Amino acid sequence: MTDLRPFIAGLPKAELHVHHVGSASPRIVAELAARHPDSKVPTDPEALVDYFVFTDFAHFIEVYLSVVDLIRTPEDVRLLTYEVARDMARQNIRYAELTVTPYSSTRRGIDEKAFMAAIEDARLAAEKELGVILRWCFDIPGEAGLEAAEETARLAVDLRPEGLVSFGLGGPEIGVPRPQFKPYFDRAIAAGLHSVPHAGETTGPQTVWDALTELRAERIGHGTSSVQDPKLLAHLAEHRIALEVCPTSNIATRAVADIDEHPIKEMVRAGVLVTINSDDPPMFGTDLNTEYEVAARLLGLDERGVAALAKNAVEASFLDPAGKARIAAEIDGYTTEWLAR
Ligand SMILES: [Zn+2]
């Protein structure tokens, strides 16, 4: 079988499911830790690689929160955002919808207007200097309850930064029913934002139905358990509601027991619009290119098949039509040229 890695590495890509703090690579965390010497996070990138090896999910949360604790000032926010875009540019990611949880920052005392200014400043610089177009999804940390939902909706609607395109819901699903968040999604949707909750990652297909009917989801974060319900798969396929699939993340969090049992094949077979994403890449020891390699192997794809997956993400994105057409044409041009070599 041909080694698809060089093709994937150079392929122009769009990413729709990737978290802001969860994208902090050892290099970025080391830089942030050096700014805050009182934190217990190592400042040496090599030591950080070990620091990012998780013993279990609880340990993952602990490490994640220690990184959250390094984001203390608007300058930290700007540095994190711009450096995440730099890591994306290295992978030829042209467009990303970055899931930002502003509640974690404003609750920690970062001024809300300064927070918005920091992400917007990084966004404009990343587009100009790195050629990476960033957009935001503001998500509710579900475990923090309705107070966090209220705050996130207020920040999204009242302070809406220019790059904000969607409204999401993350955190654990077990014990956090989706329907309770309906009023907040209603407000965000009324303000023109798209609905993209996580659903069906660690719970069954009913959670995906709830996301669709109660939160009016236009895409589903993960949606792994959708394959347990043929009616749901048919509904997703018919309405072109994309699933944001993150294969390595599903293994790391044990949402899927074994990579070879990942339900992505069933999703594709049912005609669902499947997109490939990295979720919290450095924390799961992956990046978007690796996720495409995994997907290509699971689906038995060649270069054209991989390029088609990349175009799914462009189609399912909230970029304007001209921007979508430009990236799709870039993918086609690259693929044609590659195959003609
Ligand atoms: Zn996620």
Tab-separated table of C-alpha atoms and ligand atoms in Angstrom:
chain	number	residue	atom	x	y	z
A	1	MET	CA	0.000	0.000	0.000
A	2	THR	CA	1.278	3.484	-0.846
A	3	ASP	CA	2.470	5.666	1.974
A	4	LEU	CA	-0.071	8.483	2.024
A	5	ARG	CA	1.777	10.548	4.617
A	6	PRO	CA	3.604	12.914	2.237
A	7	PHE	CA	0.386	13.492	0.277
A	8	ILE	CA	-1.595	14.206	3.442
A	9	ALA	CA	1.106	16.486	4.874
A	10	GLY	CA	0.960	18.778	1.848
A	11	LEU	CA	-2.790	18.574	1.328
A	12	PRO	CA	-4.617	21.855	2.069
A	13	LYS	CA	-7.054	21.096	4.890
A	14	ALA	CA	-9.865	22.539	6.983
A	15	GLU	CA	-10.498	21.549	10.565
A	16	LEU	CA	-13.880	21.892	12.274
A	17	HIS	CA	-13.439	20.299	15.699
A	18	VAL	CA	-10.387	21.413	17.623
A	19	HIS	CA	-10.221	23.042	21.042
A	20	HIS	CA	-8.310	26.220	21.810
A	21	VAL	CA	-6.578	25.267	25.077
A	22	GLY	CA	-6.566	21.629	23.971
A	23	SER	CA	-4.335	22.606	21.026
A	24	ALA	CA	-1.516	23.912	23.202
A	25	SER	CA	1.491	21.852	22.100
A	26	PRO	CA	4.436	21.161	24.472
A	27	ARG	CA	6.250	24.044	22.748
A	28	ILE	CA	3.399	26.465	23.539
A	29	VAL	CA	2.837	25.153	27.064
A	30	ALA	CA	6.568	25.548	27.786
A	31	GLU	CA	6.355	29.163	26.671
A	32	LEU	CA	3.310	29.819	28.837
A	33	ALA	CA	4.819	27.995	31.827
A	34	ALA	CA	7.944	30.147	31.532
A	35	ARG	CA	5.715	33.227	31.826
A	36	HIS	CA	4.246	31.886	35.078
A	37	PRO	CA	7.107	30.314	37.064
A	38	ASP	CA	4.889	29.690	40.122
A	39	SER	CA	2.962	26.997	38.200
A	40	LYS	CA	3.911	23.326	38.587
A	41	VAL	CA	3.894	22.745	34.830
A	42	PRO	CA	7.374	21.921	33.438
A	43	THR	CA	8.971	24.608	31.258
A	44	ASP	CA	11.128	22.145	29.322
A	45	PRO	CA	9.421	20.878	26.113
A	46	GLU	CA	11.013	17.443	26.512
A	47	ALA	CA	9.777	17.038	30.078
A	48	LEU	CA	6.369	18.204	28.819
A	49	VAL	CA	6.116	15.319	26.384
A	50	ASP	CA	6.165	12.982	29.422
A	51	TYR	CA	3.838	15.321	31.321
A	52	PHE	CA	1.309	14.777	28.501
A	53	VAL	CA	1.276	10.976	28.906
A	54	PHE	CA	-1.992	10.238	30.670
A	55	THR	CA	-2.626	7.346	32.995
A	56	ASP	CA	-6.415	7.671	32.722
A	57	PHE	CA	-9.193	10.140	31.890
A	58	ALA	CA	-9.093	11.763	35.363
A	59	HIS	CA	-5.381	12.394	34.883
A	60	PHE	CA	-6.087	13.894	31.451
A	61	ILE	CA	-8.555	16.355	33.047
A	62	GLU	CA	-5.993	17.230	35.728
A	63	VAL	CA	-3.301	17.998	33.151
A	64	TYR	CA	-5.773	19.889	30.956
A	65	LEU	CA	-6.763	22.083	33.916
A	66	SER	CA	-3.126	22.769	34.772
A	67	VAL	CA	-2.729	24.141	31.242
A	68	VAL	CA	-5.939	26.179	31.624
A	69	ASP	CA	-4.307	27.657	34.749
A	70	LEU	CA	-1.470	29.023	32.589
A	71	ILE	CA	-3.863	31.241	30.635
A	72	ARG	CA	-4.028	34.172	33.018
A	73	THR	CA	-3.703	37.374	31.007
A	74	PRO	CA	-4.920	38.655	27.620
A	75	GLU	CA	-1.292	38.321	26.424
A	76	ASP	CA	-1.379	34.600	27.302
A	77	VAL	CA	-4.595	34.260	25.288
A	78	ARG	CA	-3.076	35.989	22.295
A	79	LEU	CA	0.134	33.951	22.465
A	80	LEU	CA	-1.761	30.656	22.724
A	81	THR	CA	-4.072	31.510	19.819
A	82	TYR	CA	-1.387	32.727	17.455
A	83	GLU	CA	0.962	29.822	18.230
A	84	VAL	CA	-1.858	27.298	17.690
A	85	ALA	CA	-2.323	28.843	14.238
A	86	ARG	CA	1.406	28.462	13.630
A	87	ASP	CA	1.183	24.725	14.386
A	88	MET	CA	-1.781	24.550	11.977
A	89	ALA	CA	0.109	26.333	9.203
A	90	ARG	CA	2.885	23.722	9.493
A	91	GLN	CA	0.286	21.058	8.676
A	92	ASN	CA	-1.143	23.011	5.741
A	93	ILE	CA	-4.388	23.688	7.569
A	94	ARG	CA	-5.915	26.620	5.699
A	95	TYR	CA	-9.046	27.081	7.758
A	96	ALA	CA	-10.036	26.130	11.288
A	97	GLU	CA	-13.044	26.630	13.488
A	98	LEU	CA	-11.449	26.741	16.900
A	99	THR	CA	-13.645	25.876	19.872
A	100	VAL	CA	-13.045	28.489	22.520
A	101	THR	CA	-14.455	28.312	26.063
A	102	PRO	CA	-14.491	31.983	27.082
A	103	TYR	CA	-16.172	31.123	30.394
A	104	SER	CA	-12.969	29.445	31.684
A	105	SER	CA	-11.061	32.669	31.081
A	106	THR	CA	-13.581	35.303	32.188
A	107	ARG	CA	-14.323	33.286	35.336
A	108	ARG	CA	-10.610	33.393	36.111
A	109	GLY	CA	-10.664	37.163	36.014
A	110	ILE	CA	-9.513	37.945	32.477
A	111	ASP	CA	-11.422	41.015	31.352
A	112	GLU	CA	-14.027	39.911	28.795
A	113	LYS	CA	-13.382	42.704	26.315
A	114	ALA	CA	-9.618	42.184	26.549
A	115	PHE	CA	-10.180	38.460	25.958
A	116	MET	CA	-12.150	39.134	22.760
A	117	ALA	CA	-9.548	41.652	21.591
A	118	ALA	CA	-6.757	39.105	22.184
A	119	ILE	CA	-8.333	36.303	20.136
A	120	GLU	CA	-9.318	38.714	17.353
A	121	ASP	CA	-5.848	40.226	17.214
A	122	ALA	CA	-4.333	36.733	16.934
A	123	ARG	CA	-6.913	35.753	14.292
A	124	LEU	CA	-6.134	38.704	12.029
A	125	ALA	CA	-2.369	38.248	12.444
A	126	ALA	CA	-2.623	34.498	11.734
A	127	GLU	CA	-4.546	35.118	8.528
A	128	LYS	CA	-2.155	37.798	7.333
A	129	GLU	CA	1.156	36.289	8.431
A	130	LEU	CA	0.509	32.536	8.390
A	131	GLY	CA	-2.264	32.166	5.796
A	132	VAL	CA	-4.516	30.379	8.306
A	133	ILE	CA	-8.130	31.551	8.442
A	134	LEU	CA	-9.523	31.160	11.957
A	135	ARG	CA	-13.143	31.265	13.081
A	136	TRP	CA	-14.530	30.747	16.584
A	137	CYS	CA	-17.041	28.423	18.129
A	138	PHE	CA	-17.874	29.557	21.690
A	139	ASP	CA	-18.809	26.520	23.720
A	140	ILE	CA	-20.552	25.956	27.010
A	141	PRO	CA	-18.518	23.781	29.394
A	142	GLY	CA	-21.462	21.496	30.174
A	143	GLU	CA	-20.106	20.387	33.549
A	144	ALA	CA	-20.253	23.999	34.788
A	145	GLY	CA	-24.034	24.030	34.354
A	146	LEU	CA	-26.551	26.697	33.464
A	147	GLU	CA	-24.582	29.572	34.952
A	148	ALA	CA	-21.800	28.860	32.437
A	149	ALA	CA	-24.415	28.528	29.690
A	150	GLU	CA	-25.890	31.934	30.561
A	151	GLU	CA	-22.446	33.546	30.632
A	152	THR	CA	-21.338	31.930	27.349
A	153	ALA	CA	-24.540	32.987	25.579
A	154	ARG	CA	-24.164	36.534	26.901
A	155	LEU	CA	-20.529	36.753	25.752
A	156	ALA	CA	-21.389	35.288	22.341
A	157	VAL	CA	-24.384	37.511	21.677
A	158	ASP	CA	-23.441	40.784	23.415
A	159	LEU	CA	-19.698	40.869	22.764
A	160	ARG	CA	-19.741	38.875	19.560
A	161	PRO	CA	-16.274	39.048	18.041
A	162	GLU	CA	-16.100	39.262	14.267
A	163	GLY	CA	-14.668	35.749	13.870
A	164	LEU	CA	-17.435	34.043	15.855
A	165	VAL	CA	-19.548	31.718	13.692
A	166	SER	CA	-21.012	29.107	16.009
A	167	PHE	CA	-22.171	28.083	19.452
A	168	GLY	CA	-21.272	24.748	21.042
A	169	LEU	CA	-21.541	22.539	24.085
A	170	GLY	CA	-18.673	20.434	25.427
A	171	GLY	CA	-17.630	18.622	28.581
A	172	PRO	CA	-19.044	15.352	29.873
A	173	GLU	CA	-22.350	14.074	28.481
A	174	ILE	CA	-23.201	11.631	31.246
A	175	GLY	CA	-25.343	13.479	33.782
A	176	VAL	CA	-25.456	16.587	31.566
A	177	PRO	CA	-28.633	16.264	29.452
A	178	ARG	CA	-28.575	18.373	26.274
A	179	PRO	CA	-32.191	19.683	26.363
A	180	GLN	CA	-31.556	21.940	29.394
A	181	PHE	CA	-29.361	24.126	27.174
A	182	LYS	CA	-32.123	24.845	24.641
A	183	PRO	CA	-32.829	28.471	25.738
A	184	TYR	CA	-29.142	29.394	25.336
A	185	PHE	CA	-28.882	27.812	21.900
A	186	ASP	CA	-32.130	29.570	20.930
A	187	ARG	CA	-30.547	32.905	21.810
A	188	ALA	CA	-27.332	32.167	19.933
A	189	ILE	CA	-29.219	30.925	16.855
A	190	ALA	CA	-31.475	34.009	16.910
A	191	ALA	CA	-28.285	36.096	16.842
A	192	GLY	CA	-27.197	34.299	13.660
A	193	LEU	CA	-24.783	31.736	15.099
A	194	HIS	CA	-24.650	28.106	13.971
A	195	SER	CA	-25.352	25.262	16.403
A	196	VAL	CA	-22.571	22.667	16.858
A	197	PRO	CA	-22.910	20.744	20.140
A	198	HIS	CA	-20.875	17.687	21.121
A	199	ALA	CA	-23.251	14.708	21.322
A	200	GLY	CA	-23.134	10.922	21.222
A	201	GLU	CA	-19.479	10.675	22.208
A	202	THR	CA	-19.918	8.899	25.532
A	203	THR	CA	-23.700	8.412	25.488
A	204	GLY	CA	-26.140	6.784	23.085
A	205	PRO	CA	-27.910	8.003	19.938
A	206	GLN	CA	-30.736	9.652	21.921
A	207	THR	CA	-28.263	12.398	22.878
A	208	VAL	CA	-27.679	13.067	19.175
A	209	TRP	CA	-31.433	13.241	18.579
A	210	ASP	CA	-31.699	15.696	21.504
A	211	ALA	CA	-28.936	17.816	19.975
A	212	LEU	CA	-30.821	17.840	16.660
A	213	THR	CA	-34.340	18.480	17.925
A	214	GLU	CA	-33.680	20.618	21.026
A	215	LEU	CA	-30.450	22.430	20.140
A	216	ARG	CA	-31.072	22.467	16.339
A	217	ALA	CA	-27.572	21.135	15.668
A	218	GLU	CA	-26.190	21.773	12.161
A	219	ARG	CA	-23.175	19.560	12.799
A	220	ILE	CA	-22.487	17.084	15.577
A	221	GLY	CA	-19.285	16.948	17.615
A	222	HIS	CA	-18.275	13.257	17.526
A	223	GLY	CA	-21.711	11.614	17.162
A	224	THR	CA	-19.929	8.285	17.517
A	225	SER	CA	-22.961	6.401	18.851
A	226	SER	CA	-25.123	7.467	15.871
A	227	VAL	CA	-24.226	4.165	14.237
A	228	GLN	CA	-26.374	2.360	16.819
A	229	ASP	CA	-29.494	3.887	15.245
A	230	PRO	CA	-30.054	3.349	11.494
A	231	LYS	CA	-32.894	5.926	11.476
A	232	LEU	CA	-30.541	8.523	12.919
A	233	LEU	CA	-27.834	7.743	10.353
A	234	ALA	CA	-30.404	8.097	7.565
A	235	HIS	CA	-31.578	11.422	9.018
A	236	LEU	CA	-27.996	12.765	9.232
A	237	ALA	CA	-27.294	11.658	5.667
A	238	GLU	CA	-30.528	13.082	4.260
A	239	HIS	CA	-30.068	16.490	5.893
A	240	ARG	CA	-26.300	16.677	5.219
A	241	ILE	CA	-25.631	17.099	8.945
A	242	ALA	CA	-21.921	16.418	9.227
A	243	LEU	CA	-20.282	14.402	11.965
A	244	GLU	CA	-17.018	15.772	13.338
A	245	VAL	CA	-15.110	12.531	13.762
A	246	CYS	CA	-11.946	12.534	15.929
A	247	PRO	CA	-10.595	8.954	15.791
A	248	THR	CA	-7.602	9.135	18.162
A	249	SER	CA	-9.538	11.188	20.701
A	250	ASN	CA	-12.220	8.475	20.778
A	251	ILE	CA	-9.571	5.918	21.730
A	252	ALA	CA	-7.875	8.200	24.287
A	253	THR	CA	-11.163	8.864	26.089
A	254	ARG	CA	-12.260	5.240	25.623
A	255	ALA	CA	-15.393	6.295	23.714
A	256	VAL	CA	-14.264	3.568	21.278
A	257	ALA	CA	-12.394	0.525	22.612
A	258	ASP	CA	-10.121	-0.177	19.661
A	259	ILE	CA	-9.228	1.915	16.606
A	260	ASP	CA	-10.054	-0.956	14.254
A	261	GLU	CA	-13.566	-0.978	15.715
A	262	HIS	CA	-14.087	2.723	15.030
A	263	PRO	CA	-17.566	3.193	13.511
A	264	ILE	CA	-16.380	5.616	10.792
A	265	LYS	CA	-16.905	2.911	8.142
A	266	GLU	CA	-20.576	2.532	9.062
A	267	MET	CA	-21.005	6.319	8.976
A	268	VAL	CA	-19.541	6.566	5.482
A	269	ARG	CA	-21.476	3.525	4.263
A	270	ALA	CA	-24.708	5.191	5.421
A	271	GLY	CA	-23.885	8.245	3.299
A	272	VAL	CA	-23.214	10.571	6.239
A	273	LEU	CA	-21.010	13.604	5.597
A	274	VAL	CA	-17.939	12.636	7.649
A	275	THR	CA	-15.222	15.135	8.546
A	276	ILE	CA	-11.851	14.348	10.130
A	277	ASN	CA	-10.654	16.294	13.158
A	278	SER	CA	-8.091	16.200	15.960
A	279	ASP	CA	-10.051	17.520	19.025
A	280	ASP	CA	-7.198	18.141	21.573
A	281	PRO	CA	-4.257	17.089	19.374
A	282	PRO	CA	-1.100	17.391	21.542
A	283	MET	CA	-2.930	16.005	24.556
A	284	PHE	CA	-3.947	12.943	22.569
A	285	GLY	CA	-0.505	12.666	20.976
A	286	THR	CA	-1.818	13.390	17.505
A	287	ASP	CA	-2.319	16.081	14.887
A	288	LEU	CA	-4.704	16.523	11.974
A	289	ASN	CA	-2.355	14.867	9.479
A	290	THR	CA	-2.180	11.772	11.686
A	291	GLU	CA	-5.982	11.684	11.948
A	292	TYR	CA	-6.237	11.684	8.137
A	293	GLU	CA	-3.742	8.812	8.012
A	294	VAL	CA	-5.819	6.851	10.520
A	295	ALA	CA	-9.025	7.561	8.587
A	296	ALA	CA	-7.408	6.607	5.266
A	297	ARG	CA	-6.345	3.283	6.740
A	298	LEU	CA	-9.733	2.552	8.324
A	299	LEU	CA	-11.606	3.457	5.135
A	300	GLY	CA	-9.055	1.987	2.707
A	301	LEU	CA	-8.682	5.280	0.837
A	302	ASP	CA	-6.266	6.367	-1.875
A	303	GLU	CA	-5.219	9.984	-2.556
A	304	ARG	CA	-8.522	10.880	-4.227
A	305	GLY	CA	-10.457	9.418	-1.311
A	306	VAL	CA	-8.413	11.441	1.172
A	307	ALA	CA	-8.930	14.594	-0.894
A	308	ALA	CA	-12.692	13.920	-0.876
A	309	LEU	CA	-12.612	13.710	2.935
A	310	ALA	CA	-10.764	17.024	3.059
A	311	LYS	CA	-13.447	18.559	0.834
A	312	ASN	CA	-16.172	17.278	3.176
A	313	ALA	CA	-14.723	19.526	5.887
A	314	VAL	CA	-14.760	22.497	3.537
A	315	GLU	CA	-18.379	21.791	2.602
A	316	ALA	CA	-19.466	21.408	6.241
A	317	SER	CA	-17.612	24.530	7.377
A	318	PHE	CA	-19.173	27.927	8.041
A	319	LEU	CA	-16.800	29.735	5.735
A	320	ASP	CA	-18.398	32.006	3.121
A	321	PRO	CA	-19.083	30.434	-0.319
A	322	ALA	CA	-16.147	32.185	-2.021
A	323	GLY	CA	-13.744	31.003	0.683
A	324	LYS	CA	-15.089	27.449	0.436
A	325	ALA	CA	-14.691	27.437	-3.344
A	326	ARG	CA	-11.119	28.703	-3.034
A	327	ILE	CA	-9.991	25.983	-0.595
A	328	ALA	CA	-11.849	23.248	-2.518
A	329	ALA	CA	-10.068	24.368	-5.703
A	330	GLU	CA	-6.748	24.316	-3.857
A	331	ILE	CA	-7.412	20.728	-2.753
A	332	ASP	CA	-8.298	19.689	-6.313
A	333	GLY	CA	-5.298	21.454	-7.817
A	334	TYR	CA	-2.912	19.894	-5.310
A	335	THR	CA	-4.355	16.394	-5.847
A	336	THR	CA	-4.250	16.590	-9.649
A	337	GLU	CA	-0.692	17.830	-9.579
A	338	TRP	CA	0.355	15.143	-7.096
A	339	LEU	CA	-1.145	12.322	-9.152
A	340	ALA	CA	0.424	13.626	-12.379
A	341	ARG	CA	3.950	13.500	-10.959
B	1	ZN	ZN	-14.278	18.179	21.450
